mmCIF file with all atom_site columns, C-alpha atoms in Angstrom:
data_model
loop_
_atom_site.group_PDB
_atom_site.id
_atom_site.type_symbol
_atom_site.label_atom_id
_atom_site.label_alt_id
_atom_site.label_comp_id
_atom_site.label_asym_id
_atom_site.label_entity_id
_atom_site.label_seq_id
_atom_site.pdbx_PDB_ins_code
_atom_site.Cartn_x
_atom_site.Cartn_y
_atom_site.Cartn_z
_atom_site.occupancy
_atom_site.B_iso_or_equiv
_atom_site.pdbx_formal_charge
_atom_site.auth_seq_id
_atom_site.auth_comp_id
_atom_site.auth_asym_id
_atom_site.auth_atom_id
_atom_site.pdbx_PDB_model_num
ATOM 1   C CA . MET A 1 1   ? 5.754   -13.500 -9.420  1.00 0.00 ? 272 MET A CA 1
ATOM 2   C CA . THR A 1 2   ? 8.658   -14.048 -10.996 1.00 0.00 ? 273 THR A CA 1
ATOM 3   C CA . GLY A 1 3   ? 11.838  -12.254 -11.191 1.00 0.00 ? 274 GLY A CA 1
ATOM 4   C CA . GLY A 1 4   ? 13.567  -13.195 -8.184  1.00 0.00 ? 275 GLY A CA 1
ATOM 5   C CA . ILE A 1 5   ? 12.226  -10.305 -6.473  1.00 0.00 ? 276 ILE A CA 1
ATOM 6   C CA . PRO A 1 6   ? 12.814  -9.449  -2.927  1.00 0.00 ? 277 PRO A CA 1
ATOM 7   C CA . VAL A 1 7   ? 10.167  -10.675 -0.562  1.00 0.00 ? 278 VAL A CA 1
ATOM 8   C CA . SER A 1 8   ? 10.070  -9.494  3.154   1.00 0.00 ? 279 SER A CA 1
ATOM 9   C CA . VAL A 1 9   ? 7.363   -8.941  6.326   1.00 0.00 ? 280 VAL A CA 1
ATOM 10  C CA . GLN A 1 10  ? 6.726   -4.964  6.452   1.00 0.00 ? 281 GLN A CA 1
ATOM 11  C CA . THR A 1 11  ? 5.227   -4.284  9.867   1.00 0.00 ? 282 THR A CA 1
ATOM 12  C CA . ILE A 1 12  ? 3.616   -0.770  11.234  1.00 0.00 ? 283 ILE A CA 1
ATOM 13  C CA . ILE A 1 13  ? 4.992   0.711   14.203  1.00 0.00 ? 284 ILE A CA 1
ATOM 14  C CA . CYS A 1 14  ? 2.333   2.232   16.088  1.00 0.00 ? 285 CYS A CA 1
ATOM 15  C CA . ASP A 1 15  ? 2.762   5.508   18.563  1.00 0.00 ? 286 ASP A CA 1
ATOM 16  C CA . ASP A 1 16  ? 1.512   4.746   22.153  1.00 0.00 ? 287 ASP A CA 1
ATOM 17  C CA . GLU A 1 17  ? -1.434  6.049   20.904  1.00 0.00 ? 288 GLU A CA 1
ATOM 18  C CA . GLY A 1 18  ? -1.734  3.374   18.461  1.00 0.00 ? 289 GLY A CA 1
ATOM 19  C CA . ILE A 1 19  ? -1.094  6.075   15.572  1.00 0.00 ? 290 ILE A CA 1
ATOM 20  C CA . PRO A 1 20  ? 1.234   4.756   12.830  1.00 0.00 ? 291 PRO A CA 1
ATOM 21  C CA . ILE A 1 21  ? 4.690   6.341   12.657  1.00 0.00 ? 292 ILE A CA 1
ATOM 22  C CA . ARG A 1 22  ? 7.162   3.832   10.512  1.00 0.00 ? 293 ARG A CA 1
ATOM 23  C CA . TRP A 1 23  ? 7.487   0.870   9.162   1.00 0.00 ? 294 TRP A CA 1
ATOM 24  C CA . ASN A 1 24  ? 10.030  -2.092  10.240  1.00 0.00 ? 295 ASN A CA 1
ATOM 25  C CA . GLU A 1 25  ? 11.543  -4.936  7.952   1.00 0.00 ? 296 GLU A CA 1
ATOM 26  C CA . ASP A 1 26  ? 11.262  -7.989  9.942   1.00 0.00 ? 297 ASP A CA 1
ATOM 27  C CA . GLU A 1 27  ? 11.021  -11.300 8.479   1.00 0.00 ? 298 GLU A CA 1
ATOM 28  C CA . LYS A 1 28  ? 12.999  -12.009 4.571   1.00 0.00 ? 299 LYS A CA 1
ATOM 29  C CA . TYR A 1 29  ? 12.139  -14.628 2.746   1.00 0.00 ? 300 TYR A CA 1
ATOM 30  C CA . PRO A 1 30  ? 14.412  -16.694 0.087   1.00 0.00 ? 301 PRO A CA 1
ATOM 31  C CA . PRO A 1 31  ? 14.656  -15.185 -2.659  1.00 0.00 ? 302 PRO A CA 1
ATOM 32  C CA . MET A 1 32  ? 12.618  -17.169 -6.216  1.00 0.00 ? 303 MET A CA 1
ATOM 33  C CA . GLU A 1 33  ? 12.568  -16.839 -9.593  1.00 0.00 ? 304 GLU A CA 1
ATOM 34  C CA . SER A 1 34  ? 8.878   -17.431 -9.898  1.00 0.00 ? 305 SER A CA 1
ATOM 35  C CA . ALA A 1 35  ? 6.347   -17.882 -7.304  1.00 0.00 ? 306 ALA A CA 1
ATOM 36  C CA . ALA A 1 36  ? 2.438   -17.805 -6.686  1.00 0.00 ? 307 ALA A CA 1
ATOM 37  C CA . LEU A 1 37  ? 1.355   -15.820 -3.641  1.00 0.00 ? 308 LEU A CA 1
ATOM 38  C CA . CYS A 1 38  ? -1.949  -16.428 -2.128  1.00 0.00 ? 309 CYS A CA 1
ATOM 39  C CA . ARG A 1 39  ? -4.691  -13.967 -2.943  1.00 0.00 ? 310 ARG A CA 1
ATOM 40  C CA . CYS A 1 40  ? -7.249  -15.315 -0.895  1.00 0.00 ? 311 CYS A CA 1
ATOM 41  C CA . GLY A 1 41  ? -6.316  -15.602 2.542   1.00 0.00 ? 312 GLY A CA 1
ATOM 42  C CA . HIS A 1 42  ? -6.779  -18.971 3.527   1.00 0.00 ? 313 HIS A CA 1
ATOM 43  C CA . SER A 1 43  ? -3.557  -20.232 2.439   1.00 0.00 ? 314 SER A CA 1
ATOM 44  C CA . LYS A 1 44  ? -1.391  -23.033 4.814   1.00 0.00 ? 315 LYS A CA 1
ATOM 45  C CA . ASN A 1 45  ? 1.227   -21.732 3.517   1.00 0.00 ? 316 ASN A CA 1
ATOM 46  C CA . LYS A 1 46  ? 1.469   -18.061 3.639   1.00 0.00 ? 317 LYS A CA 1
ATOM 47  C CA . PRO A 1 47  ? 2.276   -15.690 1.994   1.00 0.00 ? 318 PRO A CA 1
ATOM 48  C CA . TYR A 1 48  ? 2.230   -18.703 -0.550  1.00 0.00 ? 319 TYR A CA 1
ATOM 49  C CA . CYS A 1 49  ? -0.585  -20.099 -2.586  1.00 0.00 ? 320 CYS A CA 1
ATOM 50  C CA . ASP A 1 50  ? -1.615  -23.854 -1.930  1.00 0.00 ? 321 ASP A CA 1
ATOM 51  C CA . GLY A 1 51  ? -4.335  -24.345 -4.043  1.00 0.00 ? 322 GLY A CA 1
ATOM 52  C CA . ARG A 1 52  ? -7.527  -23.610 -1.028  1.00 0.00 ? 323 ARG A CA 1
ATOM 53  C CA . HIS A 1 53  ? -8.739  -21.201 -3.386  1.00 0.00 ? 324 HIS A CA 1
ATOM 54  C CA . ALA A 1 54  ? -10.626 -23.796 -5.280  1.00 0.00 ? 325 ALA A CA 1
ATOM 55  C CA . LYS A 1 55  ? -11.124 -25.671 -2.082  1.00 0.00 ? 326 LYS A CA 1
ATOM 56  C CA . ILE A 1 56  ? -12.755 -22.851 -1.106  1.00 0.00 ? 327 ILE A CA 1
ATOM 57  C CA . GLY A 1 57  ? -14.507 -21.467 -4.168  1.00 0.00 ? 328 GLY A CA 1
ATOM 58  C CA . PHE A 1 58  ? -12.664 -18.316 -3.813  1.00 0.00 ? 329 PHE A CA 1
ATOM 59  C CA . ASP A 1 59  ? -13.501 -15.363 -6.671  1.00 0.00 ? 330 ASP A CA 1
ATOM 60  C CA . GLY A 1 60  ? -10.519 -13.536 -7.608  1.00 0.00 ? 331 GLY A CA 1
ATOM 61  C CA . THR A 1 61  ? -12.310 -12.006 -10.439 1.00 0.00 ? 332 THR A CA 1
ATOM 62  C CA . GLU A 1 62  ? -10.979 -8.582  -11.148 1.00 0.00 ? 333 GLU A CA 1
ATOM 63  C CA . THR A 1 63  ? -13.162 -5.284  -10.970 1.00 0.00 ? 334 THR A CA 1
ATOM 64  C CA . ALA A 1 64  ? -10.845 -2.360  -10.881 1.00 0.00 ? 335 ALA A CA 1
ATOM 65  C CA . GLY A 1 65  ? -11.109 -2.052  -14.741 1.00 0.00 ? 336 GLY A CA 1
ATOM 66  C CA . ARG A 1 66  ? -8.843  0.516   -16.292 1.00 0.00 ? 337 ARG A CA 1
ATOM 67  C CA . GLU A 1 67  ? -8.294  2.801   -13.225 1.00 0.00 ? 338 GLU A CA 1
ATOM 68  C CA . GLN A 1 68  ? -10.101 5.014   -14.916 1.00 0.00 ? 339 GLN A CA 1
ATOM 69  C CA . TYR A 1 69  ? -10.598 6.556   -11.265 1.00 0.00 ? 340 TYR A CA 1
ATOM 70  C CA . LEU A 1 70  ? -6.553  7.961   -10.935 1.00 0.00 ? 341 LEU A CA 1
ATOM 71  C CA . GLU A 1 71  ? -6.813  10.209  -13.631 1.00 0.00 ? 342 GLU A CA 1
ATOM 72  C CA . HIS A 1 72  ? -9.419  12.675  -11.519 1.00 0.00 ? 343 HIS A CA 1
ATOM 73  C CA . PRO A 1 73  ? -7.902  12.301  -7.781  1.00 0.00 ? 344 PRO A CA 1
ATOM 74  C CA . ASP A 1 74  ? -8.120  15.074  -4.864  1.00 0.00 ? 345 ASP A CA 1
ATOM 75  C CA . ARG A 1 75  ? -6.453  17.714  -4.489  1.00 0.00 ? 346 ARG A CA 1
ATOM 76  C CA . THR A 1 76  ? -5.341  19.453  -1.704  1.00 0.00 ? 347 THR A CA 1
ATOM 77  C CA . GLU A 1 77  ? -3.316  22.644  -1.722  1.00 0.00 ? 348 GLU A CA 1
ATOM 78  C CA . GLY A 1 78  ? -0.959  24.398  0.958   1.00 0.00 ? 349 GLY A CA 1
ATOM 79  C CA . PRO A 1 79  ? 1.627   27.184  0.571   1.00 0.00 ? 350 PRO A CA 1
ATOM 80  C CA . GLU A 1 80  ? 4.399   24.520  0.373   1.00 0.00 ? 351 GLU A CA 1
ATOM 81  C CA . LEU A 1 81  ? 2.342   21.630  -1.177  1.00 0.00 ? 352 LEU A CA 1
ATOM 82  C CA . ILE A 1 82  ? 0.076   19.894  -3.374  1.00 0.00 ? 353 ILE A CA 1
ATOM 83  C CA . LEU A 1 83  ? -1.624  16.755  -1.731  1.00 0.00 ? 354 LEU A CA 1
ATOM 84  C CA . TRP A 1 84  ? -3.289  14.688  -4.284  1.00 0.00 ? 355 TRP A CA 1
ATOM 85  C CA . ASP A 1 85  ? -5.665  11.861  -2.317  1.00 0.00 ? 356 ASP A CA 1
ATOM 86  C CA . VAL A 1 86  ? -7.246  8.578   -4.567  1.00 0.00 ? 357 VAL A CA 1
ATOM 87  C CA . GLU A 1 87  ? -9.228  7.036   -2.058  1.00 0.00 ? 358 GLU A CA 1
ATOM 88  C CA . LYS A 1 88  ? -10.473 4.425   -3.433  1.00 0.00 ? 359 LYS A CA 1
ATOM 89  C CA . ILE A 1 89  ? -7.015  2.927   -3.730  1.00 0.00 ? 360 ILE A CA 1
ATOM 90  C CA . CYS A 1 90  ? -6.557  3.287   0.338   1.00 0.00 ? 361 CYS A CA 1
ATOM 91  C CA . ALA A 1 91  ? -4.984  0.128   1.845   1.00 0.00 ? 362 ALA A CA 1
ATOM 92  C CA . VAL A 1 92  ? -5.854  1.864   5.538   1.00 0.00 ? 363 VAL A CA 1
ATOM 93  C CA . ALA A 1 93  ? -2.287  1.945   6.683   1.00 0.00 ? 364 ALA A CA 1
ATOM 94  C CA . LEU A 1 94  ? -3.482  5.284   8.598   1.00 0.00 ? 365 LEU A CA 1
ATOM 95  C CA . PHE A 1 95  ? 0.104   6.809   7.993   1.00 0.00 ? 366 PHE A CA 1
ATOM 96  C CA . CYS A 1 96  ? -2.004  10.007  7.089   1.00 0.00 ? 367 CYS A CA 1
ATOM 97  C CA . HIS A 1 97  ? -3.096  10.234  10.468  1.00 0.00 ? 368 HIS A CA 1
ATOM 98  C CA . ARG A 1 98  ? -0.107  11.772  12.480  1.00 0.00 ? 369 ARG A CA 1
ATOM 99  C CA . ALA A 1 99  ? -0.157  15.447  13.897  1.00 0.00 ? 370 ALA A CA 1
ATOM 100 C CA . GLY A 1 100 ? -3.161  15.989  12.759  1.00 0.00 ? 371 GLY A CA 1
ATOM 101 C CA . ASP A 1 101 ? -3.602  14.512  9.331   1.00 0.00 ? 372 ASP A CA 1
ATOM 102 C CA . ALA A 1 102 ? -1.847  14.650  5.826   1.00 0.00 ? 373 ALA A CA 1
ATOM 103 C CA . TRP A 1 103 ? -4.589  17.441  4.652   1.00 0.00 ? 374 TRP A CA 1
ATOM 104 C CA . HIS A 1 104 ? -4.219  20.024  7.106   1.00 0.00 ? 375 HIS A CA 1
ATOM 105 C CA . LEU A 1 105 ? -0.878  19.446  7.099   1.00 0.00 ? 376 LEU A CA 1
ATOM 106 C CA . THR A 1 106 ? -0.563  19.938  3.419   1.00 0.00 ? 377 THR A CA 1
ATOM 107 C CA . GLU A 1 107 ? -2.594  23.208  4.223   1.00 0.00 ? 378 GLU A CA 1
ATOM 108 C CA . GLU A 1 108 ? 0.071   24.774  6.516   1.00 0.00 ? 379 GLU A CA 1
ATOM 109 C CA . SER A 1 109 ? 2.888   23.540  4.589   1.00 0.00 ? 380 SER A CA 1
ATOM 110 C CA . GLY A 1 110 ? 3.992   26.893  5.504   1.00 0.00 ? 381 GLY A CA 1
ATOM 111 C CA . ASP A 1 111 ? 5.349   25.687  8.890   1.00 0.00 ? 382 ASP A CA 1
ATOM 112 C CA . PRO A 1 112 ? 8.615   23.832  7.927   1.00 0.00 ? 383 PRO A CA 1
ATOM 113 C CA . LYS A 1 113 ? 7.829   20.788  10.477  1.00 0.00 ? 384 LYS A CA 1
ATOM 114 C CA . LYS A 1 114 ? 4.756   20.351  9.121   1.00 0.00 ? 385 LYS A CA 1
ATOM 115 C CA . LYS A 1 115 ? 5.535   20.106  5.581   1.00 0.00 ? 386 LYS A CA 1
ATOM 116 C CA . ALA A 1 116 ? 8.512   17.533  6.577   1.00 0.00 ? 387 ALA A CA 1
ATOM 117 C CA . ILE A 1 117 ? 5.681   15.237  7.712   1.00 0.00 ? 388 ILE A CA 1
ATOM 118 C CA . ALA A 1 118 ? 3.535   15.930  5.390   1.00 0.00 ? 389 ALA A CA 1
ATOM 119 C CA . MET A 1 119 ? 5.775   14.086  3.079   1.00 0.00 ? 390 MET A CA 1
ATOM 120 C CA . GLN A 1 120 ? 6.443   11.868  5.336   1.00 0.00 ? 391 GLN A CA 1
ATOM 121 C CA . GLU A 1 121 ? 3.308   10.471  5.523   1.00 0.00 ? 392 GLU A CA 1
ATOM 122 C CA . VAL A 1 122 ? 2.541   11.129  1.864   1.00 0.00 ? 393 VAL A CA 1
ATOM 123 C CA . ARG A 1 123 ? 6.170   8.347   1.322   1.00 0.00 ? 394 ARG A CA 1
ATOM 124 C CA . ASP A 1 124 ? 4.581   6.066   3.898   1.00 0.00 ? 395 ASP A CA 1
ATOM 125 C CA . CYS A 1 125 ? 1.042   5.635   2.332   1.00 0.00 ? 396 CYS A CA 1
ATOM 126 C CA . PRO A 1 126 ? 1.601   1.985   0.951   1.00 0.00 ? 397 PRO A CA 1
ATOM 127 C CA . SER A 1 127 ? -0.925  2.136   -1.639  1.00 0.00 ? 398 SER A CA 1
ATOM 128 C CA . GLY A 1 128 ? 0.188   5.511   -3.252  1.00 0.00 ? 399 GLY A CA 1
ATOM 129 C CA . ARG A 1 129 ? -3.366  6.659   -2.655  1.00 0.00 ? 400 ARG A CA 1
ATOM 130 C CA . LEU A 1 130 ? -1.179  9.916   -1.815  1.00 0.00 ? 401 LEU A CA 1
ATOM 131 C CA . THR A 1 131 ? 0.993   11.786  -3.889  1.00 0.00 ? 402 THR A CA 1
ATOM 132 C CA . ALA A 1 132 ? 2.113   15.160  -3.501  1.00 0.00 ? 403 ALA A CA 1
ATOM 133 C CA . GLU A 1 133 ? 4.000   18.003  -4.829  1.00 0.00 ? 404 GLU A CA 1
ATOM 134 C CA . GLU A 1 134 ? 6.484   20.857  -3.453  1.00 0.00 ? 405 GLU A CA 1
ATOM 135 C CA . ARG A 1 135 ? 4.994   23.940  -5.335  1.00 0.00 ? 406 ARG A CA 1
ATOM 136 C CA . ARG A 1 136 ? 8.243   26.097  -5.462  1.00 0.00 ? 407 ARG A CA 1
ATOM 137 C CA . THR A 1 137 ? 10.560  23.008  -7.239  1.00 0.00 ? 408 THR A CA 1
ATOM 138 C CA . GLY A 1 138 ? 7.566   20.796  -8.791  1.00 0.00 ? 409 GLY A CA 1
ATOM 139 C CA . LYS A 1 139 ? 9.475   17.637  -7.467  1.00 0.00 ? 410 LYS A CA 1
ATOM 140 C CA . HIS A 1 140 ? 7.503   14.892  -6.463  1.00 0.00 ? 411 HIS A CA 1
ATOM 141 C CA . VAL A 1 141 ? 7.253   13.175  -3.228  1.00 0.00 ? 412 VAL A CA 1
ATOM 142 C CA . GLU A 1 142 ? 7.684   9.575   -3.908  1.00 0.00 ? 413 GLU A CA 1
ATOM 143 C CA . PRO A 1 143 ? 10.054  7.102   -1.648  1.00 0.00 ? 414 PRO A CA 1
ATOM 144 C CA . ALA A 1 144 ? 13.025  5.864   -3.204  1.00 0.00 ? 415 ALA A CA 1
ATOM 145 C CA . PHE A 1 145 ? 12.222  1.699   -4.030  1.00 0.00 ? 416 PHE A CA 1
ATOM 146 C CA . LYS A 1 146 ? 13.891  -0.601  -5.260  1.00 0.00 ? 417 LYS A CA 1
ATOM 147 C CA . PRO A 1 147 ? 11.762  -3.819  -6.832  1.00 0.00 ? 418 PRO A CA 1
ATOM 148 C CA . SER A 1 148 ? 10.744  -5.593  -3.905  1.00 0.00 ? 419 SER A CA 1
ATOM 149 C CA . ILE A 1 149 ? 7.149   -6.826  -2.124  1.00 0.00 ? 420 ILE A CA 1
ATOM 150 C CA . GLY A 1 150 ? 6.180   -6.145  0.976   1.00 0.00 ? 421 GLY A CA 1
ATOM 151 C CA . LEU A 1 151 ? 3.695   -8.153  3.034   1.00 0.00 ? 422 LEU A CA 1
ATOM 152 C CA . VAL A 1 152 ? 1.948   -6.016  5.355   1.00 0.00 ? 423 VAL A CA 1
ATOM 153 C CA . THR A 1 153 ? 1.042   -6.534  9.023   1.00 0.00 ? 424 THR A CA 1
ATOM 154 C CA . GLY A 1 154 ? -0.130  -4.791  11.735  1.00 0.00 ? 425 GLY A CA 1
ATOM 155 C CA . PRO A 1 155 ? -0.836  -2.435  13.587  1.00 0.00 ? 426 PRO A CA 1
ATOM 156 C CA . GLN A 1 156 ? -3.309  -4.329  14.989  1.00 0.00 ? 427 GLN A CA 1
ATOM 157 C CA . GLU A 1 157 ? -2.351  -7.700  16.350  1.00 0.00 ? 428 GLU A CA 1
ATOM 158 C CA . GLY A 1 158 ? -3.252  -10.581 13.894  1.00 0.00 ? 429 GLY A CA 1
ATOM 159 C CA . VAL A 1 159 ? -4.369  -8.024  11.297  1.00 0.00 ? 430 VAL A CA 1
ATOM 160 C CA . MET A 1 160 ? -2.641  -9.416  7.207   1.00 0.00 ? 431 MET A CA 1
ATOM 161 C CA . GLY A 1 161 ? -2.510  -6.170  5.278   1.00 0.00 ? 432 GLY A CA 1
ATOM 162 C CA . PRO A 1 162 ? -1.815  -6.147  1.306   1.00 0.00 ? 433 PRO A CA 1
ATOM 163 C CA . LEU A 1 163 ? 1.316   -7.247  -1.064  1.00 0.00 ? 434 LEU A CA 1
ATOM 164 C CA . TRP A 1 164 ? 3.002   -4.017  -0.883  1.00 0.00 ? 435 TRP A CA 1
ATOM 165 C CA . VAL A 1 165 ? 4.259   -4.318  -4.254  1.00 0.00 ? 436 VAL A CA 1
ATOM 166 C CA . ARG A 1 166 ? 7.528   -1.231  -4.589  1.00 0.00 ? 437 ARG A CA 1
ATOM 167 C CA . GLY A 1 167 ? 9.864   -0.731  -7.319  1.00 0.00 ? 438 GLY A CA 1
ATOM 168 C CA . PRO A 1 168 ? 7.735   -0.119  -9.399  1.00 0.00 ? 439 PRO A CA 1
ATOM 169 C CA . ILE A 1 169 ? 7.121   -3.901  -10.891 1.00 0.00 ? 440 ILE A CA 1
ATOM 170 C CA . PRO A 1 170 ? 4.637   -4.468  -13.552 1.00 0.00 ? 441 PRO A CA 1
ATOM 171 C CA . VAL A 1 171 ? 1.162   -5.747  -12.802 1.00 0.00 ? 442 VAL A CA 1
ATOM 172 C CA . GLU A 1 172 ? -0.540  -7.916  -15.486 1.00 0.00 ? 443 GLU A CA 1
ATOM 173 C CA . SER A 1 173 ? -4.500  -8.631  -15.445 1.00 0.00 ? 444 SER A CA 1
ATOM 174 C CA . ALA A 1 174 ? -5.998  -11.972 -16.203 1.00 0.00 ? 445 ALA A CA 1
ATOM 175 C CA . ASP A 1 175 ? -6.742  -11.606 -19.531 1.00 0.00 ? 446 ASP A CA 1
ATOM 176 C CA . GLY A 1 176 ? -2.358  -10.492 -20.175 1.00 0.00 ? 447 GLY A CA 1
ATOM 177 C CA . ALA A 1 177 ? -3.060  -6.590  -19.649 1.00 0.00 ? 448 ALA A CA 1
ATOM 178 C CA . GLN A 1 178 ? -0.619  -4.672  -17.160 1.00 0.00 ? 449 GLN A CA 1
ATOM 179 C CA . TYR A 1 179 ? -2.324  -2.389  -15.169 1.00 0.00 ? 450 TYR A CA 1
ATOM 180 C CA . ARG A 1 180 ? -0.659  1.377   -15.227 1.00 0.00 ? 451 ARG A CA 1
ATOM 181 C CA . CYS A 1 181 ? 2.746   0.730   -13.127 1.00 0.00 ? 452 CYS A CA 1
ATOM 182 C CA . ARG A 1 182 ? 3.451   3.208   -10.700 1.00 0.00 ? 453 ARG A CA 1
ATOM 183 C CA . ASN A 1 183 ? 5.617   3.114   -7.417  1.00 0.00 ? 454 ASN A CA 1
ATOM 184 C CA . ARG A 1 184 ? 3.683   1.957   -5.431  1.00 0.00 ? 455 ARG A CA 1
ATOM 185 C CA . VAL A 1 185 ? 0.750   -0.132  -5.311  1.00 0.00 ? 456 VAL A CA 1
ATOM 186 C CA . THR A 1 186 ? -1.408  -2.667  -3.019  1.00 0.00 ? 457 THR A CA 1
ATOM 187 C CA . LEU A 1 187 ? -2.954  -5.857  -3.925  1.00 0.00 ? 458 LEU A CA 1
ATOM 188 C CA . CYS A 1 188 ? -5.503  -7.782  -2.246  1.00 0.00 ? 459 CYS A CA 1
ATOM 189 C CA . ARG A 1 189 ? -4.250  -10.649 -0.297  1.00 0.00 ? 460 ARG A CA 1
ATOM 190 C CA . CYS A 1 190 ? -7.129  -11.305 2.167   1.00 0.00 ? 461 CYS A CA 1
ATOM 191 C CA . GLY A 1 191 ? -9.446  -12.256 -0.779  1.00 0.00 ? 462 GLY A CA 1
ATOM 192 C CA . LYS A 1 192 ? -11.919 -9.459  0.124   1.00 0.00 ? 463 LYS A CA 1
ATOM 193 C CA . SER A 1 193 ? -11.277 -6.704  -1.959  1.00 0.00 ? 464 SER A CA 1
ATOM 194 C CA . ALA A 1 194 ? -14.616 -4.622  -3.935  1.00 0.00 ? 465 ALA A CA 1
ATOM 195 C CA . ASN A 1 195 ? -10.929 -3.226  -6.247  1.00 0.00 ? 466 ASN A CA 1
ATOM 196 C CA . LYS A 1 196 ? -9.283  -6.488  -7.494  1.00 0.00 ? 467 LYS A CA 1
ATOM 197 C CA . PRO A 1 197 ? -6.750  -6.957  -7.587  1.00 0.00 ? 468 PRO A CA 1
ATOM 198 C CA . PHE A 1 198 ? -6.029  -4.287  -5.331  1.00 0.00 ? 469 PHE A CA 1
ATOM 199 C CA . CYS A 1 199 ? -6.300  -3.590  -1.570  1.00 0.00 ? 470 CYS A CA 1
ATOM 200 C CA . ASN A 1 200 ? -9.626  -1.456  -0.784  1.00 0.00 ? 471 ASN A CA 1
ATOM 201 C CA . GLY A 1 201 ? -8.826  -1.840  3.040   1.00 0.00 ? 472 GLY A CA 1
ATOM 202 C CA . GLU A 1 202 ? -11.369 -4.712  3.826   1.00 0.00 ? 473 GLU A CA 1
ATOM 203 C CA . HIS A 1 203 ? -8.773  -6.706  5.318   1.00 0.00 ? 474 HIS A CA 1
ATOM 204 C CA . LYS A 1 204 ? -9.950  -4.778  8.581   1.00 0.00 ? 475 LYS A CA 1
ATOM 205 C CA . LYS A 1 205 ? -12.742 -6.756  8.569   1.00 0.00 ? 476 LYS A CA 1
ATOM 206 C CA . ALA A 1 206 ? -11.483 -10.179 7.128   1.00 0.00 ? 477 ALA A CA 1
ATOM 207 C CA . SER A 1 207 ? -8.532  -9.953  9.882   1.00 0.00 ? 478 SER A CA 1
ATOM 208 C CA . PRO A 1 208 ? -6.938  -12.921 8.583   1.00 0.00 ? 479 PRO A CA 1
ATOM 209 C CA . LYS A 1 209 ? -3.807  -14.155 10.160  1.00 0.00 ? 480 LYS A CA 1
ATOM 210 C CA . PRO A 1 210 ? -0.235  -13.585 9.169   1.00 0.00 ? 481 PRO A CA 1
ATOM 211 C CA . GLU A 1 211 ? 2.409   -15.666 7.813   1.00 0.00 ? 482 GLU A CA 1
ATOM 212 C CA . ALA A 1 212 ? 2.845   -19.254 8.999   1.00 0.00 ? 483 ALA A CA 1
ATOM 213 C CA . PRO A 1 213 ? 4.806   -20.951 6.345   1.00 0.00 ? 484 PRO A CA 1
ATOM 214 C CA . GLN A 1 214 ? 4.958   -24.949 6.999   1.00 0.00 ? 485 GLN A CA 1
#
């Protein structure tokens, strides 16, 4: 990470039924011009790397390729919204489950309330799996982010989610090529993703502990 990018803990807040409803910014880390962030999930100085990946034999080989899957999203149409879905990059934040789900809400987007909830669910999706467009105006439904990195935590106690890269911020591969620069992406930091460097939700099974700087 370079460029003095702000880093903070982003906690998923749930309702009484355990459904995510909003994000909450918690601890903020001091700005650093450059830093190495943990990708294996085993650093004792999270979110920063302490070299432990070398001791545990971590395989960080990138498997995302050139993201051809972004070219063929699934499409759901409603009277007021069009929803695109790239399931492969899902970070399992589960905001799309509120009030039914984003897909059914899109299909029923002629109801202003349901349209508004669907649009908020799209904006709350950290990975960009879900994107949407308003049919009448052609306006894309996207949150306005300044360049920053969120350390996703929750909703289950003790689960450490992905690096939420917002901005857009360029992400460079090991061979020096740039991945597609998007407004929001999630990067694996549990070490288990099958779509490295991107998150694919495997942290739900790995469940390493959140940040504990030393």
